C-alpha cells in the first residue's frame, strides 16, 4: 500500500515537472527570460544590456527548441546558465586549455591492464568531490588536474580531500600555466611534484581571479603525487584501461554551441578536435539504448548538464575520440 502511494505520488510529481516544463515553454519569451534571470541570479547593468542579452537568449531558445524537436538526438539542449551568451562569448570566457600538443611521456603503467569492468563510476567509489564552478576564469586546466589528484589520493589513502585550484592559479605561474588565461594539466602535475603536493580547498579557497601566490598556505600540503604519466594518444582502448584505474584528466573541444547548451543525455557532438577545455573522466558505461559513454566531470557548477556532468559518446570511429577526448589524457601517480 505504501509503495503504491509512493508510486502515485511519484507519477503526480513527474507529471507536474513535465507540465511545468511545458508551461514554461508556453510563456512569452520576455517572461521566460525574466524567470531564467531569477533562476541564475543574473543582473544586467542597464536596459540596453538587458535588451541585448534578451536577443541572445531568444536566439538560443530558438536553437534549443529546434534541436530538441528534431528528436533524433541522444541528448537534449536546455536554457542552462550559458543561455544568454553567444557561442563566441562563451568560448572566450570558459575555455582555458592551451591546446598545443606537448611531448608525451612514454611510460604507461596500465599498458598491460586487462581487467577493466564493463562500467565504472568513481563517484560511487568515493573518489570524486562535489562539482565545482570555475566562474569566469579560464582555469579549467587547474580543476581538471585537481579532480584527477583528488581521485588518486582517495584511491591510495582512502581519504577524499577537496584540493585547492586557487593555489595552482596563483602559484603555478613559472611555466606555461597562466592562471585564468589558460594552462595545461601536465604542467599542473609538474608543479605538484615540485611543490610536494597541494593544499586544501578550505585552506586556500577559490576566488576565480588571478592572485598573488600565498606561499605560506601553499606550504601546508594535504595531498601529494609522485609524478604523472600520459595515456597513449588517440586510443580510447588505452583511455579505458586508465579510467578503469583512476579518474583521468582529459582535454576536449568544448567550443560548439551544443556543448555550451548541453542539458542531458549522451552527448554525440557536434565538436571538432581543437582542444580548448580541460575536464576529468571519472567513469564510463553504456546507456540503456546501447550507446557507450565516458562519464565526465566538468567545472561549470552543478546546474550545467547532468548535475555538473556530461556523458560523452565513447568508442566512436575517429581514433581521437569524441571532441578529441583521447588525444591528451594524463594522470598523476601516487
Ligand atoms: C607490458 O608487458 C610487456 C611484455 O611482458 C613488458 O615488456 C612491458 O614492460 C609491460 N608494460 C608495463 C607498463 O608494465
Coordinates of N, CA and C in Angstrom, one line a residue, residues 100-291:
X100 N 48.0 23.4 -27.3 CA 49.2 23.0 -28.1 C 49.5 21.5 -27.7
X101 N 50.1 20.8 -28.7 CA 50.4 19.4 -28.4 C 51.8 19.4 -27.8
X102 N 51.9 18.9 -26.6 CA 53.2 18.9 -25.9 C 53.8 17.5 -26.1
X103 N 55.0 17.3 -25.8 CA 55.6 15.9 -25.9 C 54.9 15.1 -24.9
X104 N 54.8 13.8 -25.2 CA 54.1 12.9 -24.3 C 55.1 11.9 -23.6
X105 N 54.9 11.8 -22.3 CA 55.7 10.9 -21.5 C 55.5 9.5 -22.0
X106 N 56.5 8.6 -22.0 CA 56.4 7.4 -22.7 C 55.9 6.2 -21.9
X107 N 56.1 6.2 -20.6 CA 55.6 5.1 -19.8 C 54.1 5.2 -19.5
X108 N 53.4 4.0 -19.7 CA 52.0 4.0 -19.4 C 51.8 2.7 -18.5
X109 N 51.7 3.0 -17.3 CA 51.7 1.9 -16.3 C 50.5 0.9 -16.4
X110 N 49.4 1.4 -17.1 CA 48.3 0.5 -17.3 C 48.3 -0.3 -18.6
X111 N 49.4 -0.2 -19.3 CA 49.5 -0.8 -20.6 C 49.0 -2.2 -20.7
X112 N 49.4 -3.0 -19.7 CA 49.0 -4.5 -19.7 C 47.8 -4.8 -18.8
X113 N 47.1 -3.8 -18.4 CA 45.9 -4.0 -17.6 C 44.8 -4.6 -18.4
X114 N 44.2 -5.7 -18.0 CA 43.2 -6.3 -18.8 C 41.8 -6.5 -18.1
X115 N 41.8 -6.1 -16.8 CA 40.6 -6.4 -16.0 C 39.6 -5.2 -15.9
X116 N 39.5 -4.4 -17.0 CA 38.6 -3.3 -17.0 C 37.1 -3.8 -16.9
X117 N 36.4 -3.3 -15.9 CA 34.9 -3.7 -15.8 C 34.1 -3.1 -16.9
X118 N 32.9 -3.6 -17.1 CA 32.0 -3.1 -18.2 C 31.7 -1.6 -18.0
X119 N 31.6 -1.2 -16.7 CA 31.3 0.2 -16.4 C 32.0 0.5 -15.0
X120 N 32.3 1.8 -14.8 CA 32.8 2.2 -13.6 C 32.4 3.6 -13.3
X121 N 32.2 4.0 -12.0 CA 31.8 5.3 -11.7 C 32.5 5.7 -10.4
X122 N 33.6 6.5 -10.5 CA 34.5 6.7 -9.4 C 33.7 7.6 -8.3
X123 N 32.6 8.2 -8.6 CA 31.8 8.9 -7.6 C 31.3 7.9 -6.6
X124 N 30.8 6.7 -7.1 CA 30.3 5.7 -6.2 C 31.3 5.2 -5.3
X125 N 32.6 5.1 -5.8 CA 33.7 4.6 -5.0 C 34.3 5.7 -4.1
X126 N 33.7 6.8 -4.1 CA 34.1 7.9 -3.1 C 35.3 8.6 -3.5
X127 N 35.7 8.6 -4.8 CA 36.9 9.3 -5.2 C 36.7 10.6 -5.9
X128 N 35.5 11.1 -5.9 CA 35.2 12.4 -6.6 C 34.5 13.4 -5.7
X129 N 35.1 14.6 -5.6 CA 34.5 15.6 -4.7 C 33.3 16.2 -5.5
X130 N 32.4 17.0 -4.8 CA 31.3 17.6 -5.5 C 31.7 18.5 -6.6
X131 N 30.9 18.7 -7.6 CA 31.2 19.5 -8.7 C 31.5 21.0 -8.3
X132 N 32.5 21.5 -8.9 CA 33.0 22.9 -8.5 C 32.6 23.8 -9.7
X133 N 32.8 25.1 -9.5 CA 32.5 26.1 -10.5 C 33.7 27.1 -10.7
X134 N 34.3 27.0 -11.9 CA 35.4 27.9 -12.2 C 35.1 29.3 -12.3
X135 N 33.7 29.6 -12.5 CA 33.3 31.0 -12.7 C 33.9 31.5 -14.0
X136 N 34.1 32.9 -14.1 CA 34.5 33.5 -15.3 C 36.1 33.5 -15.4
X137 N 36.7 32.4 -15.2 CA 38.2 32.3 -15.1 C 38.5 31.1 -15.9
X138 N 39.4 31.3 -16.9 CA 39.8 30.2 -17.8 C 40.8 29.2 -17.2
X139 N 40.5 28.7 -16.0 CA 41.5 27.8 -15.4 C 40.9 26.4 -15.3
X140 N 40.2 26.0 -16.3 CA 39.7 24.6 -16.4 C 40.8 23.6 -16.1
X141 N 42.0 23.9 -16.6 CA 43.2 23.0 -16.5 C 43.4 22.7 -15.0
X142 N 43.3 23.8 -14.1 CA 43.5 23.6 -12.7 C 42.4 22.6 -12.1
X143 N 41.2 22.8 -12.5 CA 40.1 22.0 -12.0 C 40.3 20.5 -12.5
X144 N 40.7 20.4 -13.7 CA 40.9 19.0 -14.2 C 42.0 18.3 -13.5
X145 N 43.2 19.0 -13.3 CA 44.3 18.4 -12.6 C 44.0 18.1 -11.2
X146 N 43.2 19.0 -10.5 CA 42.9 18.8 -9.1 C 41.9 17.6 -9.0
X147 N 40.9 17.5 -9.8 CA 40.0 16.4 -9.7 C 40.7 15.0 -9.9
X148 N 41.7 15.0 -10.8 CA 42.5 13.7 -11.0 C 43.3 13.5 -9.8
X149 N 43.8 14.5 -9.2 CA 44.7 14.4 -8.0 C 43.8 14.0 -6.8
X150 N 42.7 14.6 -6.6 CA 41.8 14.2 -5.5 C 41.4 12.7 -5.7
X151 N 41.3 12.2 -6.9 CA 40.9 10.9 -7.2 C 42.0 9.9 -6.8
X152 N 43.2 10.1 -7.2 CA 44.3 9.2 -6.9 C 44.7 9.2 -5.4
X153 N 44.5 10.4 -4.8 CA 44.7 10.5 -3.4 C 43.7 9.7 -2.6
X154 N 42.5 9.7 -3.0 CA 41.5 8.9 -2.3 C 41.7 7.4 -2.5
X155 N 42.1 7.1 -3.8 CA 42.3 5.6 -4.1 C 43.5 5.1 -3.3
X156 N 44.5 5.9 -3.1 CA 45.7 5.4 -2.5 C 45.7 5.5 -1.0
X157 N 44.9 6.5 -0.4 CA 44.9 6.7 1.0 C 43.5 6.4 1.7
X158 N 42.5 6.4 0.9 CA 41.1 6.2 1.4 C 40.5 7.5 1.9
X159 N 41.2 8.6 1.7 CA 40.7 9.9 2.2 C 40.4 10.8 1.0
X160 N 39.1 11.3 0.9 CA 38.7 12.2 -0.1 C 38.9 13.6 0.4
X161 N 39.8 14.4 -0.1 CA 40.0 15.7 0.3 C 39.9 16.7 -0.9
X162 N 39.1 17.7 -0.7 CA 38.9 18.7 -1.7 C 40.2 19.6 -1.7
X163 N 40.8 19.7 -2.9 CA 42.1 20.4 -3.0 C 42.0 21.7 -3.7
X164 N 43.0 22.6 -3.6 CA 42.9 24.0 -4.0 C 43.3 24.3 -5.4
X165 N 42.3 24.6 -6.3 CA 42.6 25.1 -7.6 C 43.3 26.4 -7.5
X166 N 42.9 27.2 -6.5 CA 43.4 28.6 -6.5 C 45.0 28.6 -6.3
X167 N 45.5 27.6 -5.6 CA 46.9 27.5 -5.4 C 47.6 27.4 -6.8
X168 N 47.0 26.5 -7.6 CA 47.6 26.4 -9.0 C 47.5 27.7 -9.8
X169 N 46.3 28.4 -9.7 CA 46.1 29.6 -10.4 C 47.1 30.7 -10.0
X170 N 47.4 30.8 -8.7 CA 48.2 31.8 -8.1 C 49.7 31.4 -8.2
X171 N 50.0 30.2 -7.9 CA 51.4 29.8 -7.7 C 52.1 29.1 -8.9
X172 N 51.3 28.4 -9.7 CA 51.9 27.7 -10.8 C 52.0 28.6 -12.0
X173 N 52.9 29.6 -11.9 CA 53.0 30.6 -13.0 C 54.4 30.7 -13.6
X174 N 55.3 29.8 -13.3 CA 56.6 29.9 -13.8 C 56.8 29.2 -15.2
X175 N 55.9 28.3 -15.5 CA 56.0 27.6 -16.8 C 54.9 28.1 -17.8
X176 N 54.2 27.2 -18.4 CA 53.2 27.5 -19.4 C 51.9 28.0 -18.8
X177 N 51.7 27.6 -17.6 CA 50.3 27.9 -17.0 C 50.2 29.4 -16.6
X178 N 49.1 29.9 -17.0 CA 48.8 31.4 -16.8 C 47.5 31.6 -16.1
X179 N 47.2 30.9 -15.0 CA 46.0 31.2 -14.2 C 44.8 31.2 -15.1
X180 N 44.0 32.3 -15.0 CA 42.7 32.4 -15.7 C 42.9 32.5 -17.2
X181 N 44.1 32.7 -17.7 CA 44.3 32.8 -19.1 C 44.7 31.5 -19.7
X182 N 44.6 30.4 -18.9 CA 44.8 29.1 -19.5 C 46.0 28.4 -19.0
X183 N 46.0 27.1 -19.3 CA 47.1 26.2 -18.8 C 47.0 24.8 -19.3
X184 N 47.8 24.0 -18.8 CA 47.8 22.5 -19.2 C 47.9 21.7 -17.9
X185 N 47.2 20.6 -17.9 CA 47.1 19.7 -16.8 C 48.5 19.1 -16.5
X186 N 49.2 18.7 -17.5 CA 50.6 18.1 -17.2 C 51.5 19.1 -16.5
X187 N 51.3 20.4 -16.9 CA 52.2 21.4 -16.2 C 51.7 21.6 -14.7
X188 N 50.4 21.4 -14.5 CA 49.9 21.5 -13.1 C 50.5 20.3 -12.3
X189 N 50.6 19.1 -12.9 CA 51.1 17.9 -12.3 C 52.6 18.2 -12.0
X190 N 53.3 18.8 -12.9 CA 54.7 19.1 -12.7 C 54.9 20.0 -11.5
X191 N 54.0 21.0 -11.4 CA 54.1 21.9 -10.2 C 53.8 21.1 -8.9
X192 N 52.9 20.2 -8.9 CA 52.6 19.4 -7.8 C 53.8 18.6 -7.3
X193 N 54.5 18.0 -8.3 CA 55.7 17.2 -8.0 C 56.7 18.1 -7.3
X194 N 56.9 19.3 -7.9 CA 58.0 20.2 -7.4 C 57.6 20.8 -6.1
X195 N 56.3 21.1 -5.9 CA 55.9 21.7 -4.6 C 55.5 20.7 -3.5
X196 N 55.7 19.4 -3.8 CA 55.4 18.3 -2.9 C 54.0 18.3 -2.6
X197 N 53.1 18.7 -3.5 CA 51.7 18.5 -3.3 C 50.9 19.8 -3.4
X198 N 49.7 19.7 -2.9 CA 48.7 20.8 -3.0 C 48.0 20.9 -1.6
X199 N 47.6 22.1 -1.3 CA 46.9 22.3 0.0 C 45.4 22.1 -0.2
X200 N 44.6 22.3 0.8 CA 43.2 22.0 0.7 C 42.4 23.2 0.2
X201 N 41.3 22.9 -0.4 CA 40.3 24.0 -0.9 C 40.0 24.9 0.3
X202 N 39.8 24.3 1.5 CA 39.4 25.1 2.7 C 40.5 26.1 3.1
X203 N 41.8 25.6 3.0 CA 42.9 26.4 3.4 C 43.2 27.5 2.4
X204 N 42.9 27.2 1.1 CA 43.3 28.2 0.0 C 42.1 28.3 -0.9
X205 N 41.0 29.0 -0.4 CA 39.7 29.0 -1.2 C 39.8 29.6 -2.6
X206 N 38.9 29.2 -3.4 CA 38.8 29.6 -4.8 C 38.2 31.0 -4.9
X207 N 38.9 31.9 -5.6 CA 38.4 33.3 -5.8 C 38.0 33.5 -7.3
X208 N 38.5 32.7 -8.2 CA 38.2 32.9 -9.6 C 38.9 34.0 -10.3
X209 N 39.9 34.6 -9.6 CA 40.7 35.7 -10.3 C 42.2 35.3 -10.1
X210 N 43.0 35.9 -10.9 CA 44.5 35.7 -10.7 C 44.9 36.5 -9.5
X211 N 45.6 35.8 -8.6 CA 46.1 36.4 -7.4 C 47.6 36.2 -7.2
X212 N 48.1 36.8 -6.1 CA 49.5 36.5 -5.7 C 49.6 35.2 -4.9
X213 N 50.6 34.5 -5.2 CA 50.8 33.2 -4.5 C 51.0 33.4 -3.0
X214 N 50.1 32.7 -2.3 CA 50.3 32.7 -0.8 C 51.2 31.5 -0.4
X215 N 52.5 31.8 -0.3 CA 53.4 30.7 -0.2 C 53.3 30.0 1.2
X216 N 52.8 30.7 2.2 CA 52.6 30.1 3.5 C 51.5 29.0 3.4
X217 N 50.4 29.4 2.7 CA 49.3 28.4 2.6 C 49.7 27.3 1.7
X218 N 50.4 27.6 0.6 CA 50.9 26.6 -0.3 C 51.8 25.6 0.3
X219 N 52.5 26.0 1.4 CA 53.4 25.1 2.0 C 52.7 24.0 2.9
X220 N 51.5 24.3 3.2 CA 50.7 23.3 4.0 C 50.1 22.3 3.1
X221 N 50.8 21.3 2.6 CA 50.3 20.3 1.6 C 49.4 19.3 2.3
X222 N 48.3 18.9 1.5 CA 47.4 18.0 2.0 C 47.4 16.7 1.2
X223 N 47.9 16.8 0.0 CA 47.9 15.6 -0.9 C 49.1 15.8 -1.8
X224 N 49.9 14.7 -2.0 CA 51.0 14.8 -3.0 C 50.9 13.7 -4.0
X225 N 51.7 13.9 -5.1 CA 51.8 12.9 -6.1 C 53.3 12.6 -6.3
X226 N 53.6 11.4 -6.9 CA 55.0 11.1 -7.2 C 55.4 11.5 -8.6
X227 N 54.4 11.7 -9.5 CA 54.7 12.0 -10.8 C 53.4 12.0 -11.7
X228 N 53.6 11.9 -13.0 CA 52.4 11.8 -13.8 C 52.8 11.1 -15.1
X229 N 51.8 10.5 -15.7 CA 52.0 9.8 -17.0 C 50.9 10.2 -18.0
X230 N 51.3 10.1 -19.3 CA 50.3 10.4 -20.3 C 49.7 9.1 -20.8
X231 N 48.4 9.1 -21.1 CA 47.8 8.0 -21.8 C 48.2 8.0 -23.2
X232 N 48.6 6.9 -23.8 CA 49.0 6.9 -25.3 C 47.9 7.6 -26.1
X233 N 48.3 8.5 -26.9 CA 47.3 9.4 -27.6 C 46.5 8.6 -28.7
X234 N 45.3 9.1 -28.9 CA 44.4 8.6 -29.9 C 44.0 7.1 -29.8
X235 N 43.8 6.7 -28.5 CA 43.4 5.3 -28.3 C 42.3 5.3 -27.2
X236 N 41.1 5.1 -27.5 CA 40.1 5.0 -26.5 C 40.2 3.7 -25.7
X237 N 40.8 2.7 -26.3 CA 41.1 1.5 -25.6 C 42.1 1.7 -24.4
X238 N 43.1 2.5 -24.7 CA 44.1 2.9 -23.7 C 43.5 3.8 -22.6
X239 N 42.6 4.7 -23.0 CA 41.9 5.6 -22.1 C 41.0 4.8 -21.2
X240 N 40.4 3.7 -21.7 CA 39.6 2.8 -20.9 C 40.4 2.2 -19.8
X241 N 41.5 1.6 -20.1 CA 42.4 1.0 -19.1 C 42.8 2.0 -18.0
X242 N 43.0 3.2 -18.4 CA 43.4 4.2 -17.4 C 42.2 4.6 -16.5
X243 N 41.0 4.9 -17.1 CA 39.9 5.3 -16.3 C 39.4 4.2 -15.5
X244 N 39.6 2.9 -15.9 CA 39.2 1.8 -15.0 C 40.0 1.8 -13.7
X245 N 41.2 2.5 -13.7 CA 42.0 2.5 -12.5 C 42.0 3.8 -11.7
X246 N 41.6 4.9 -12.3 CA 41.6 6.2 -11.6 C 40.9 7.3 -12.4
X247 N 40.4 8.4 -11.8 CA 39.9 9.5 -12.6 C 41.1 10.1 -13.5
X248 N 40.8 10.4 -14.7 CA 41.8 10.8 -15.7 C 41.6 12.3 -16.2
X249 N 42.6 13.1 -16.2 CA 42.5 14.4 -16.9 C 42.4 14.3 -18.4
X250 N 41.4 14.9 -19.0 CA 41.3 14.8 -20.5 C 41.1 16.2 -21.0
X251 N 41.6 16.5 -22.2 CA 41.3 17.7 -22.9 C 40.3 17.5 -24.0
X252 N 39.4 18.4 -24.2 CA 38.4 18.2 -25.2 C 38.1 19.5 -26.0
X253 N 37.4 19.4 -27.1 CA 37.0 20.6 -27.8 C 35.5 20.8 -27.4
X254 N 35.4 21.8 -26.5 CA 34.1 22.1 -25.9 C 33.5 23.4 -26.5
X255 N 33.9 23.8 -27.7 CA 33.6 25.1 -28.2 C 32.3 25.2 -28.9
X256 N 31.6 24.1 -29.2 CA 30.4 24.2 -30.0 C 29.2 24.6 -29.1
X257 N 28.2 25.2 -29.8 CA 27.0 25.7 -29.0 C 26.3 24.5 -28.4
X258 N 26.4 23.3 -29.0 CA 25.7 22.2 -28.4 C 26.3 21.7 -27.1
X259 N 27.6 22.0 -27.0 CA 28.3 21.7 -25.7 C 27.9 22.8 -24.7
X260 N 27.9 24.0 -25.1 CA 27.6 25.2 -24.3 C 26.2 24.9 -23.7
X261 N 25.2 24.5 -24.5 CA 23.8 24.4 -24.0 C 23.4 23.0 -23.7
X262 N 24.4 22.1 -23.6 CA 24.1 20.7 -23.3 C 23.2 20.6 -22.0
X263 N 22.2 19.7 -22.0 CA 21.4 19.6 -20.8 C 21.4 18.2 -20.3
X264 N 21.2 17.2 -21.1 CA 21.1 15.8 -20.6 C 21.3 14.8 -21.7
X265 N 21.6 13.6 -21.4 CA 21.7 12.5 -22.4 C 23.1 12.2 -22.7
X266 N 23.3 11.4 -23.7 CA 24.7 11.1 -24.1 C 25.1 12.0 -25.3
X267 N 26.0 12.9 -25.0 CA 26.4 13.9 -26.0 C 27.2 13.2 -27.1
X268 N 26.7 13.5 -28.4 CA 27.4 12.9 -29.5 C 28.0 13.9 -30.5
X269 N 28.1 15.1 -30.0 CA 28.7 16.2 -30.9 C 27.5 17.1 -31.4
X270 N 27.8 18.1 -32.1 CA 28.9 18.5 -32.9 C 30.1 18.9 -32.0
X271 N 31.3 18.5 -32.5 CA 32.5 19.1 -32.0 C 33.7 18.6 -32.9
X272 N 34.7 19.4 -32.8 CA 35.9 19.1 -33.6 C 37.0 18.5 -32.6
X273 N 38.2 18.8 -32.9 CA 39.3 18.3 -32.1 C 40.3 19.5 -31.8
X274 N 39.8 20.7 -31.8 CA 40.6 21.8 -31.3 C 40.5 21.9 -29.8
X275 N 41.4 21.2 -29.1 CA 41.3 21.1 -27.7 C 41.3 22.4 -27.0
X276 N 40.3 22.8 -26.3 CA 40.2 24.1 -25.6 C 39.7 24.0 -24.2
X277 N 39.5 22.8 -23.7 CA 38.9 22.7 -22.3 C 39.4 21.5 -21.6
X278 N 39.7 21.6 -20.3 CA 40.2 20.5 -19.5 C 39.1 20.1 -18.6
X279 N 38.8 18.8 -18.6 CA 37.8 18.2 -17.7 C 38.4 16.8 -17.2
X280 N 37.6 16.1 -16.5 CA 38.1 14.8 -15.9 C 37.1 13.7 -16.2
X281 N 37.7 12.6 -16.8 CA 36.9 11.4 -17.0 C 36.9 10.6 -15.7
X282 N 35.7 10.5 -15.1 CA 35.5 9.8 -13.8 C 34.8 8.5 -13.9
X283 N 34.6 8.0 -15.1 CA 33.9 6.7 -15.3 C 33.5 6.5 -16.7
X284 N 32.9 5.4 -17.0 CA 32.4 5.1 -18.3 C 31.3 4.0 -18.1
X285 N 30.4 3.9 -19.1 CA 29.3 2.9 -19.1 C 28.6 2.8 -20.4
X286 N 27.4 2.2 -20.4 CA 26.6 2.1 -21.6 C 25.2 2.5 -21.3
X287 N 24.6 3.3 -22.1 CA 23.3 3.8 -21.9 C 22.3 2.7 -22.2
X288 N 21.0 2.8 -21.8 CA 20.0 1.8 -22.0 C 19.8 1.4 -23.4
X289 N 20.1 2.4 -24.3 CA 19.9 2.1 -25.8 C 21.2 1.5 -26.4
X290 N 22.2 1.3 -25.6 CA 23.4 0.6 -26.1 C 24.5 1.6 -26.4
X291 N 24.2 2.9 -26.3 CA 25.3 3.9 -26.6 C 26.3 3.9 -25.4

